PDB file of C-alpha atoms in Angstrom:
ATOM      1  CA  UNK B  13       0.336 -21.141 -39.421  1.00  0.00           C
ATOM      2  CA  UNK B  14      -0.374 -17.429 -39.608  1.00  0.00           C
ATOM      3  CA  UNK B  15      -1.145 -17.287 -35.857  1.00  0.00           C
ATOM      4  CA  UNK B  16       2.289 -18.634 -34.999  1.00  0.00           C
ATOM      5  CA  UNK B  17       3.927 -16.126 -37.343  1.00  0.00           C
ATOM      6  CA  UNK B  18       2.044 -13.236 -35.747  1.00  0.00           C
ATOM      7  CA  UNK B  19       3.172 -14.415 -32.317  1.00  0.00           C
ATOM      8  CA  UNK B  20       6.796 -14.636 -33.396  1.00  0.00           C
ATOM      9  CA  UNK B  21       6.605 -11.128 -34.889  1.00  0.00           C
ATOM     10  CA  UNK B  22       6.272  -9.741 -31.365  1.00  0.00           C
ATOM     11  CA  UNK B  23       9.843 -10.805 -30.600  1.00  0.00           C
ATOM     12  CA  UNK B  24      11.018  -8.373 -33.286  1.00  0.00           C
ATOM     13  CA  UNK B  25       9.267  -5.349 -31.769  1.00  0.00           C
ATOM     14  CA  UNK B  26      11.029  -2.641 -29.808  1.00  0.00           C
ATOM     15  CA  UNK B  27       9.162  -3.503 -26.630  1.00  0.00           C
ATOM     16  CA  UNK B  28      10.210  -7.149 -26.814  1.00  0.00           C
ATOM     17  CA  UNK B  29      13.840  -6.165 -27.424  1.00  0.00           C
ATOM     18  CA  UNK B  30      13.788  -3.955 -24.320  1.00  0.00           C
ATOM     19  CA  UNK B  31      12.266  -6.774 -22.311  1.00  0.00           C
ATOM     20  CA  UNK B  32      14.993  -9.181 -23.428  1.00  0.00           C
ATOM     21  CA  UNK B  33      17.606  -6.619 -22.405  1.00  0.00           C
ATOM     22  CA  UNK B  34      15.877  -6.394 -19.020  1.00  0.00           C
ATOM     23  CA  UNK B  35      16.133 -10.174 -18.677  1.00  0.00           C
ATOM     24  CA  UNK B  36      19.866 -10.003 -19.376  1.00  0.00           C
ATOM     25  CA  UNK B  37      20.418  -7.144 -16.920  1.00  0.00           C
ATOM     26  CA  UNK B  38      18.425  -8.915 -14.199  1.00  0.00           C
ATOM     27  CA  UNK B  39      20.446 -12.098 -14.725  1.00  0.00           C
ATOM     28  CA  UNK B  40      23.693 -10.137 -14.370  1.00  0.00           C
ATOM     29  CA  UNK B  41      22.388  -8.429 -11.217  1.00  0.00           C
ATOM     30  CA  UNK B  42      21.567 -11.845  -9.806  1.00  0.00           C
ATOM     31  CA  UNK B  43      25.065 -13.130 -10.578  1.00  0.00           C
ATOM     32  CA  UNK B  44      26.800 -10.066  -9.103  1.00  0.00           C
ATOM     33  CA  UNK B  45      24.641 -10.259  -5.966  1.00  0.00           C
ATOM     34  CA  UNK B  46      25.480 -13.920  -5.479  1.00  0.00           C
ATOM     35  CA  UNK B  47      29.186 -13.130  -5.856  1.00  0.00           C
ATOM     36  CA  UNK B  48      28.871 -10.403  -3.229  1.00  0.00           C
ATOM     37  CA  UNK B  49      27.345 -12.719  -0.642  1.00  0.00           C
ATOM     38  CA  UNK B  50      28.872 -16.020  -1.691  1.00  0.00           C
ATOM     39  CA  UNK B  51      32.234 -15.502  -0.044  1.00  0.00           C
ATOM     40  CA  UNK B  52      32.604 -16.480   3.577  1.00  0.00           C
ATOM     41  CA  UNK B  53      36.089 -14.992   3.758  1.00  0.00           C
ATOM     42  CA  UNK B  54      39.630 -16.042   2.943  1.00  0.00           C
ATOM     43  CA  UNK B  55      40.177 -16.467  -0.757  1.00  0.00           C
ATOM     44  CA  UNK B  56      36.784 -17.888  -1.706  1.00  0.00           C
ATOM     45  CA  UNK B  57      35.515 -16.396  -4.958  1.00  0.00           C
ATOM     46  CA  UNK B  58      38.671 -14.330  -5.575  1.00  0.00           C
ATOM     47  CA  UNK B  59      40.478 -16.025  -8.482  1.00  0.00           C
ATOM     48  CA  UNK B  60      43.269 -13.442  -8.470  1.00  0.00           C
ATOM     49  CA  UNK B  61      44.218 -14.345  -4.920  1.00  0.00           C
ATOM     50  CA  UNK B  62      43.661 -18.070  -4.807  1.00  0.00           C
ATOM     51  CA  UNK B  63      41.095 -20.836  -5.264  1.00  0.00           C
ATOM     52  CA  UNK B  64      38.252 -22.234  -3.216  1.00  0.00           C
ATOM     53  CA  UNK B  65      40.311 -25.358  -2.541  1.00  0.00           C
ATOM     54  CA  UNK B  66      43.055 -23.212  -1.054  1.00  0.00           C
ATOM     55  CA  UNK B  67      40.651 -21.535   1.353  1.00  0.00           C
ATOM     56  CA  UNK B  68      38.530 -24.516   2.397  1.00  0.00           C
ATOM     57  CA  UNK B  69      41.479 -26.668   3.298  1.00  0.00           C
ATOM     58  CA  UNK B  70      43.101 -24.076   5.532  1.00  0.00           C
ATOM     59  CA  UNK B  71      45.585 -22.519   3.124  1.00  0.00           C
ATOM     60  CA  UNK B  72      44.176 -19.063   3.753  1.00  0.00           C
ATOM     61  CA  UNK B  73      45.129 -19.396   7.401  1.00  0.00           C
ATOM     62  CA  UNK B  74      48.587 -20.843   6.809  1.00  0.00           C
ATOM     63  CA  UNK B  75      50.203 -17.628   8.067  1.00  0.00           C
ATOM     64  CA  UNK B  76      48.283 -17.722  11.328  1.00  0.00           C
ATOM     65  CA  UNK B  77      48.988 -19.723  14.426  1.00  0.00           C
ATOM     66  CA  UNK B  78      46.995 -20.547  17.533  1.00  0.00           C
ATOM     67  CA  UNK B  79      44.637 -17.820  18.682  1.00  0.00           C
ATOM     68  CA  UNK B  80      45.216 -15.667  15.578  1.00  0.00           C
ATOM     69  CA  UNK B  81      43.977 -18.432  13.295  1.00  0.00           C
ATOM     70  CA  UNK B  82      40.848 -18.963  15.373  1.00  0.00           C
ATOM     71  CA  UNK B  83      40.238 -15.218  15.495  1.00  0.00           C
ATOM     72  CA  UNK B  84      40.577 -14.944  11.712  1.00  0.00           C
ATOM     73  CA  UNK B  85      38.010 -17.702  11.215  1.00  0.00           C
ATOM     74  CA  UNK B  86      35.612 -16.051  13.661  1.00  0.00           C
ATOM     75  CA  UNK B  87      35.940 -12.685  11.942  1.00  0.00           C
ATOM     76  CA  UNK B  88      35.392 -14.270   8.535  1.00  0.00           C
ATOM     77  CA  UNK B  89      32.214 -15.934   9.753  1.00  0.00           C
ATOM     78  CA  UNK B  90      30.883 -12.772  11.400  1.00  0.00           C
ATOM     79  CA  UNK B  91      31.701 -10.701   8.324  1.00  0.00           C
ATOM     80  CA  UNK B  92      29.918 -13.241   6.138  1.00  0.00           C
ATOM     81  CA  UNK B  93      26.823 -13.167   8.355  1.00  0.00           C
ATOM     82  CA  UNK B  94      26.755  -9.363   8.229  1.00  0.00           C
ATOM     83  CA  UNK B  95      26.737  -9.347   4.435  1.00  0.00           C
ATOM     84  CA  UNK B  96      24.403 -12.313   3.982  1.00  0.00           C
ATOM     85  CA  UNK B  97      21.047 -10.476   4.481  1.00  0.00           C
ATOM     86  CA  UNK B  98      22.074  -7.771   2.013  1.00  0.00           C
ATOM     87  CA  UNK B  99      23.137 -10.310  -0.587  1.00  0.00           C
ATOM     88  CA  UNK B 100      19.961 -12.333  -0.149  1.00  0.00           C
ATOM     89  CA  UNK B 101      17.802  -9.233  -0.530  1.00  0.00           C
ATOM     90  CA  UNK B 102      19.692  -8.225  -3.678  1.00  0.00           C
ATOM     91  CA  UNK B 103      19.348 -11.742  -5.095  1.00  0.00           C
ATOM     92  CA  UNK B 104      15.609 -11.732  -4.343  1.00  0.00           C
ATOM     93  CA  UNK B 105      15.193  -8.416  -6.141  1.00  0.00           C
ATOM     94  CA  UNK B 106      17.275  -9.675  -9.070  1.00  0.00           C
ATOM     95  CA  UNK B 107      15.153 -12.823  -9.258  1.00  0.00           C
ATOM     96  CA  UNK B 108      11.917 -10.808  -9.318  1.00  0.00           C
ATOM     97  CA  UNK B 109      13.323  -8.509 -11.987  1.00  0.00           C
ATOM     98  CA  UNK B 110      14.250 -11.600 -13.999  1.00  0.00           C
ATOM     99  CA  UNK B 111      10.782 -13.129 -13.803  1.00  0.00           C
ATOM    100  CA  UNK B 112       8.859  -9.922 -14.533  1.00  0.00           C
ATOM    101  CA  UNK B 113      10.047  -9.282 -18.124  1.00  0.00           C
ATOM    102  CA  UNK B 114       9.810 -13.002 -18.900  1.00  0.00           C
ATOM    103  CA  UNK B 115       6.104 -12.874 -18.013  1.00  0.00           C
ATOM    104  CA  UNK B 116       5.647  -9.763 -20.158  1.00  0.00           C
ATOM    105  CA  UNK B 117       7.340 -11.442 -23.115  1.00  0.00           C
ATOM    106  CA  UNK B 118       4.953 -14.365 -22.769  1.00  0.00           C
ATOM    107  CA  UNK B 119       2.008 -11.968 -22.541  1.00  0.00           C
ATOM    108  CA  UNK B 120       3.167 -10.224 -25.691  1.00  0.00           C
ATOM    109  CA  UNK B 121       3.669 -13.459 -27.606  1.00  0.00           C
ATOM    110  CA  UNK B 122       0.111 -14.507 -26.678  1.00  0.00           C
ATOM    111  CA  UNK B 123      -1.124 -11.156 -28.075  1.00  0.00           C
ATOM    112  CA  UNK B 124      -2.874 -10.179 -24.851  1.00  0.00           C
ATOM    113  CA  UNK B 125      -2.205  -6.433 -25.438  1.00  0.00           C
ATOM    114  CA  UNK B 126      -4.016  -6.660 -28.786  1.00  0.00           C
ATOM    115  CA  UNK B 127      -7.140  -8.167 -27.237  1.00  0.00           C
ATOM    116  CA  UNK B 128      -6.950  -6.029 -24.071  1.00  0.00           C
ATOM    117  CA  UNK B 129      -5.195  -2.723 -24.916  1.00  0.00           C
ATOM    118  CA  UNK B 130      -5.669  -1.477 -21.359  1.00  0.00           C
ATOM    119  CA  UNK B 131      -3.031  -4.029 -20.345  1.00  0.00           C
ATOM    120  CA  UNK B 132      -0.409  -1.797 -21.959  1.00  0.00           C
ATOM    121  CA  UNK B 133      -1.302   1.035 -19.586  1.00  0.00           C
ATOM    122  CA  UNK B 134      -1.017  -1.369 -16.652  1.00  0.00           C
ATOM    123  CA  UNK B 135       2.357  -2.510 -17.984  1.00  0.00           C
ATOM    124  CA  UNK B 136       3.484   1.114 -18.297  1.00  0.00           C
ATOM    125  CA  UNK B 137       2.458   1.823 -14.702  1.00  0.00           C
ATOM    126  CA  UNK B 138       4.347  -1.227 -13.415  1.00  0.00           C
ATOM    127  CA  UNK B 139       7.468  -0.187 -15.301  1.00  0.00           C
ATOM    128  CA  UNK B 140       7.377   3.342 -13.878  1.00  0.00           C
ATOM    129  CA  UNK B 141       6.851   2.031 -10.333  1.00  0.00           C
ATOM    130  CA  UNK B 142       9.771  -0.393 -10.660  1.00  0.00           C
ATOM    131  CA  UNK B 143      12.053   2.252 -12.203  1.00  0.00           C
ATOM    132  CA  UNK B 144      11.276   4.731  -9.409  1.00  0.00           C
ATOM    133  CA  UNK B 145      11.610   2.005  -6.760  1.00  0.00           C
ATOM    134  CA  UNK B 146      15.054   1.116  -8.078  1.00  0.00           C
ATOM    135  CA  UNK B 147      16.477   4.396  -6.712  1.00  0.00           C
ATOM    136  CA  UNK B 148      15.762   3.756  -2.992  1.00  0.00           C
ATOM    137  CA  UNK B 149      16.641   0.079  -3.494  1.00  0.00           C
ATOM    138  CA  UNK B 150      20.116   1.020  -4.757  1.00  0.00           C
ATOM    139  CA  UNK B 151      20.516   3.512  -1.917  1.00  0.00           C
ATOM    140  CA  UNK B 152      19.628   0.846   0.645  1.00  0.00           C
ATOM    141  CA  UNK B 153      21.975  -1.652  -1.042  1.00  0.00           C
ATOM    142  CA  UNK B 154      25.039   0.601  -0.945  1.00  0.00           C
ATOM    143  CA  UNK B 155      24.188   2.152   2.426  1.00  0.00           C
ATOM    144  CA  UNK B 156      23.921  -1.312   4.001  1.00  0.00           C
ATOM    145  CA  UNK B 157      27.147  -2.508   2.399  1.00  0.00           C
ATOM    146  CA  UNK B 158      29.061   0.567   3.524  1.00  0.00           C
ATOM    147  CA  UNK B 159      27.765   0.113   7.065  1.00  0.00           C
ATOM    148  CA  UNK B 160      29.145  -3.439   7.013  1.00  0.00           C
ATOM    149  CA  UNK B 161      32.509  -2.286   5.642  1.00  0.00           C
ATOM    150  CA  UNK B 162      32.684   0.452   8.272  1.00  0.00           C
ATOM    151  CA  UNK B 163      31.908  -1.969  11.082  1.00  0.00           C
ATOM    152  CA  UNK B 164      34.443  -2.934  13.720  1.00  0.00           C
ATOM    153  CA  UNK B 165      34.335  -6.545  12.497  1.00  0.00           C
ATOM    154  CA  UNK B 166      35.524  -5.588   9.024  1.00  0.00           C
ATOM    155  CA  UNK B 167      38.174  -3.192  10.330  1.00  0.00           C
ATOM    156  CA  UNK B 168      39.601  -5.754  12.736  1.00  0.00           C
ATOM    157  CA  UNK B 169      39.517  -8.431  10.032  1.00  0.00           C
ATOM    158  CA  UNK B 170      41.354  -6.157   7.613  1.00  0.00           C
ATOM    159  CA  UNK B 171      44.058  -5.294  10.127  1.00  0.00           C
ATOM    160  CA  UNK B 172      44.517  -8.918  11.144  1.00  0.00           C
ATOM    161  CA  UNK B 173      45.055 -10.109   7.581  1.00  0.00           C
ATOM    162  CA  UNK B 174      47.322  -7.175   6.733  1.00  0.00           C
ATOM    163  CA  UNK B 175      49.461  -7.942   9.781  1.00  0.00           C
ATOM    164  CA  UNK B 176      50.164 -11.362   8.248  1.00  0.00           C
ATOM    165  CA  UNK B 177      50.927  -9.946   4.791  1.00  0.00           C
ATOM    166  CA  UNK B 178      47.618 -10.926   3.147  1.00  0.00           C
ATOM    167  CA  UNK B 179      46.080  -8.581   0.603  1.00  0.00           C
ATOM    168  CA  UNK B 180      42.546  -8.364  -0.783  1.00  0.00           C
ATOM    169  CA  UNK B 181      40.663  -7.984   2.511  1.00  0.00           C
ATOM    170  CA  UNK B 182      40.067  -4.239   2.355  1.00  0.00           C
ATOM    171  CA  UNK B 183      36.883  -2.755   3.805  1.00  0.00           C
ATOM    172  CA  UNK B 184      35.605  -1.266   0.566  1.00  0.00           C
ATOM    173  CA  UNK B 185      33.177  -2.095  -2.208  1.00  0.00           C
ATOM    174  CA  UNK B 186      34.451  -4.676  -4.671  1.00  0.00           C
ATOM    175  CA  UNK B 187      33.842  -4.982  -8.395  1.00  0.00           C
ATOM    176  CA  UNK B 188      30.764  -7.210  -8.282  1.00  0.00           C
ATOM    177  CA  UNK B 189      28.943  -4.846  -5.919  1.00  0.00           C
ATOM    178  CA  UNK B 190      29.754  -1.791  -8.013  1.00  0.00           C
ATOM    179  CA  UNK B 191      28.694  -3.675 -11.138  1.00  0.00           C
ATOM    180  CA  UNK B 192      25.381  -4.601  -9.503  1.00  0.00           C
ATOM    181  CA  UNK B 193      24.710  -0.915  -8.836  1.00  0.00           C
ATOM    182  CA  UNK B 194      25.561   0.117 -12.392  1.00  0.00           C
ATOM    183  CA  UNK B 195      23.408  -2.677 -13.798  1.00  0.00           C
ATOM    184  CA  UNK B 196      20.549  -1.521 -11.562  1.00  0.00           C
ATOM    185  CA  UNK B 197      20.825   1.996 -13.024  1.00  0.00           C
ATOM    186  CA  UNK B 198      20.835   0.592 -16.555  1.00  0.00           C
ATOM    187  CA  UNK B 199      17.802  -1.546 -15.732  1.00  0.00           C
ATOM    188  CA  UNK B 200      15.932   1.509 -14.429  1.00  0.00           C
ATOM    189  CA  UNK B 201      16.579   3.343 -17.703  1.00  0.00           C
ATOM    190  CA  UNK B 202      15.429   0.285 -19.651  1.00  0.00           C
ATOM    191  CA  UNK B 203      12.195   0.201 -17.621  1.00  0.00           C
ATOM    192  CA  UNK B 204      11.475   3.848 -18.392  1.00  0.00           C
ATOM    193  CA  UNK B 205      12.095   3.192 -22.077  1.00  0.00           C
ATOM    194  CA  UNK B 206       9.758   0.205 -21.977  1.00  0.00           C
ATOM    195  CA  UNK B 207       7.113   2.363 -20.287  1.00  0.00           C
ATOM    196  CA  UNK B 208       7.320   4.846 -23.139  1.00  0.00           C
ATOM    197  CA  UNK B 209       7.088   2.072 -25.726  1.00  0.00           C
ATOM    198  CA  UNK B 210       4.043   0.620 -23.945  1.00  0.00           C
ATOM    199  CA  UNK B 211       2.240   3.977 -24.222  1.00  0.00           C
ATOM    200  CA  UNK B 212       3.184   4.226 -27.904  1.00  0.00           C
ATOM    201  CA  UNK B 213       1.929   0.705 -28.585  1.00  0.00           C
ATOM    202  CA  UNK B 214      -1.309   1.462 -26.736  1.00  0.00           C
ATOM    203  CA  UNK B 215      -1.972   4.373 -29.076  1.00  0.00           C
ATOM    204  CA  UNK B 216      -1.119   2.233 -32.088  1.00  0.00           C
ATOM    205  CA  UNK B 217      -3.432  -0.608 -31.046  1.00  0.00           C
ATOM    206  CA  UNK B 218      -6.223   1.837 -30.205  1.00  0.00           C
ATOM    207  CA  UNK B 219      -5.937   3.503 -33.626  1.00  0.00           C
ATOM    208  CA  UNK B 220      -5.901   0.183 -35.466  1.00  0.00           C
ATOM    209  CA  UNK B 221      -8.982  -1.000 -33.620  1.00  0.00           C
ATOM    210  CA  UNK B 222     -10.810   2.220 -34.527  1.00  0.00           C
ATOM    211  CA  UNK B 223     -10.153   1.876 -38.261  1.00  0.00           C
ATOM    212  CA  UNK B 224     -12.882  -0.742 -38.988  1.00  0.00           C
ATOM    213  CA  UNK B 225     -15.440   1.492 -37.217  1.00  0.00           C
ATOM    214  CA  UNK B 226     -14.409   4.507 -39.307  1.00  0.00           C
ATOM    215  CA  UNK B 227     -14.748   2.525 -42.539  1.00  0.00           C
TER     216      UNK B 227
END
């Protein structure tokens, strides 16, 4: 009835649209983070250079023999373990950022801000804290990745593969990691916009609730 229509109207508000954009950005951050940490080496996850089947069944090491092949596998595993904590942390942050706007959408659909306007100020505060916290989080993300790429493990791995004519094992940021950083910046701007909209909606709700008293 009319209650269901009022609940659905929230999905057409500016705040709800920003929250849905935040859900999309968080999902993309989660995907990019998983791509960054999902490769154990070789050609896994690099469609331009070969498939997972090619890597898992030893094709990536077809140019190596004896000790070089074993060394390549060891370096791949060590490189993977160095990147794994960073990728897991980024995926955890992306998962939290995905859940947060979903909860706020549900809160908005249930009209909690209308019954408790102070919730909008709490929502604004949370958005500002997350937006500000995104800056050091991105710094830590890229600083940690660059420390891995500048490590002796990565340098030795790069030289070993290049000596056998393999490409794509450079010690530098790849597209998914750069995309995760850009998406994080976009998410921070979306959070600040949502914070502003929450303050605007608080004023609107407060004014509407004061009208019956004035009459």
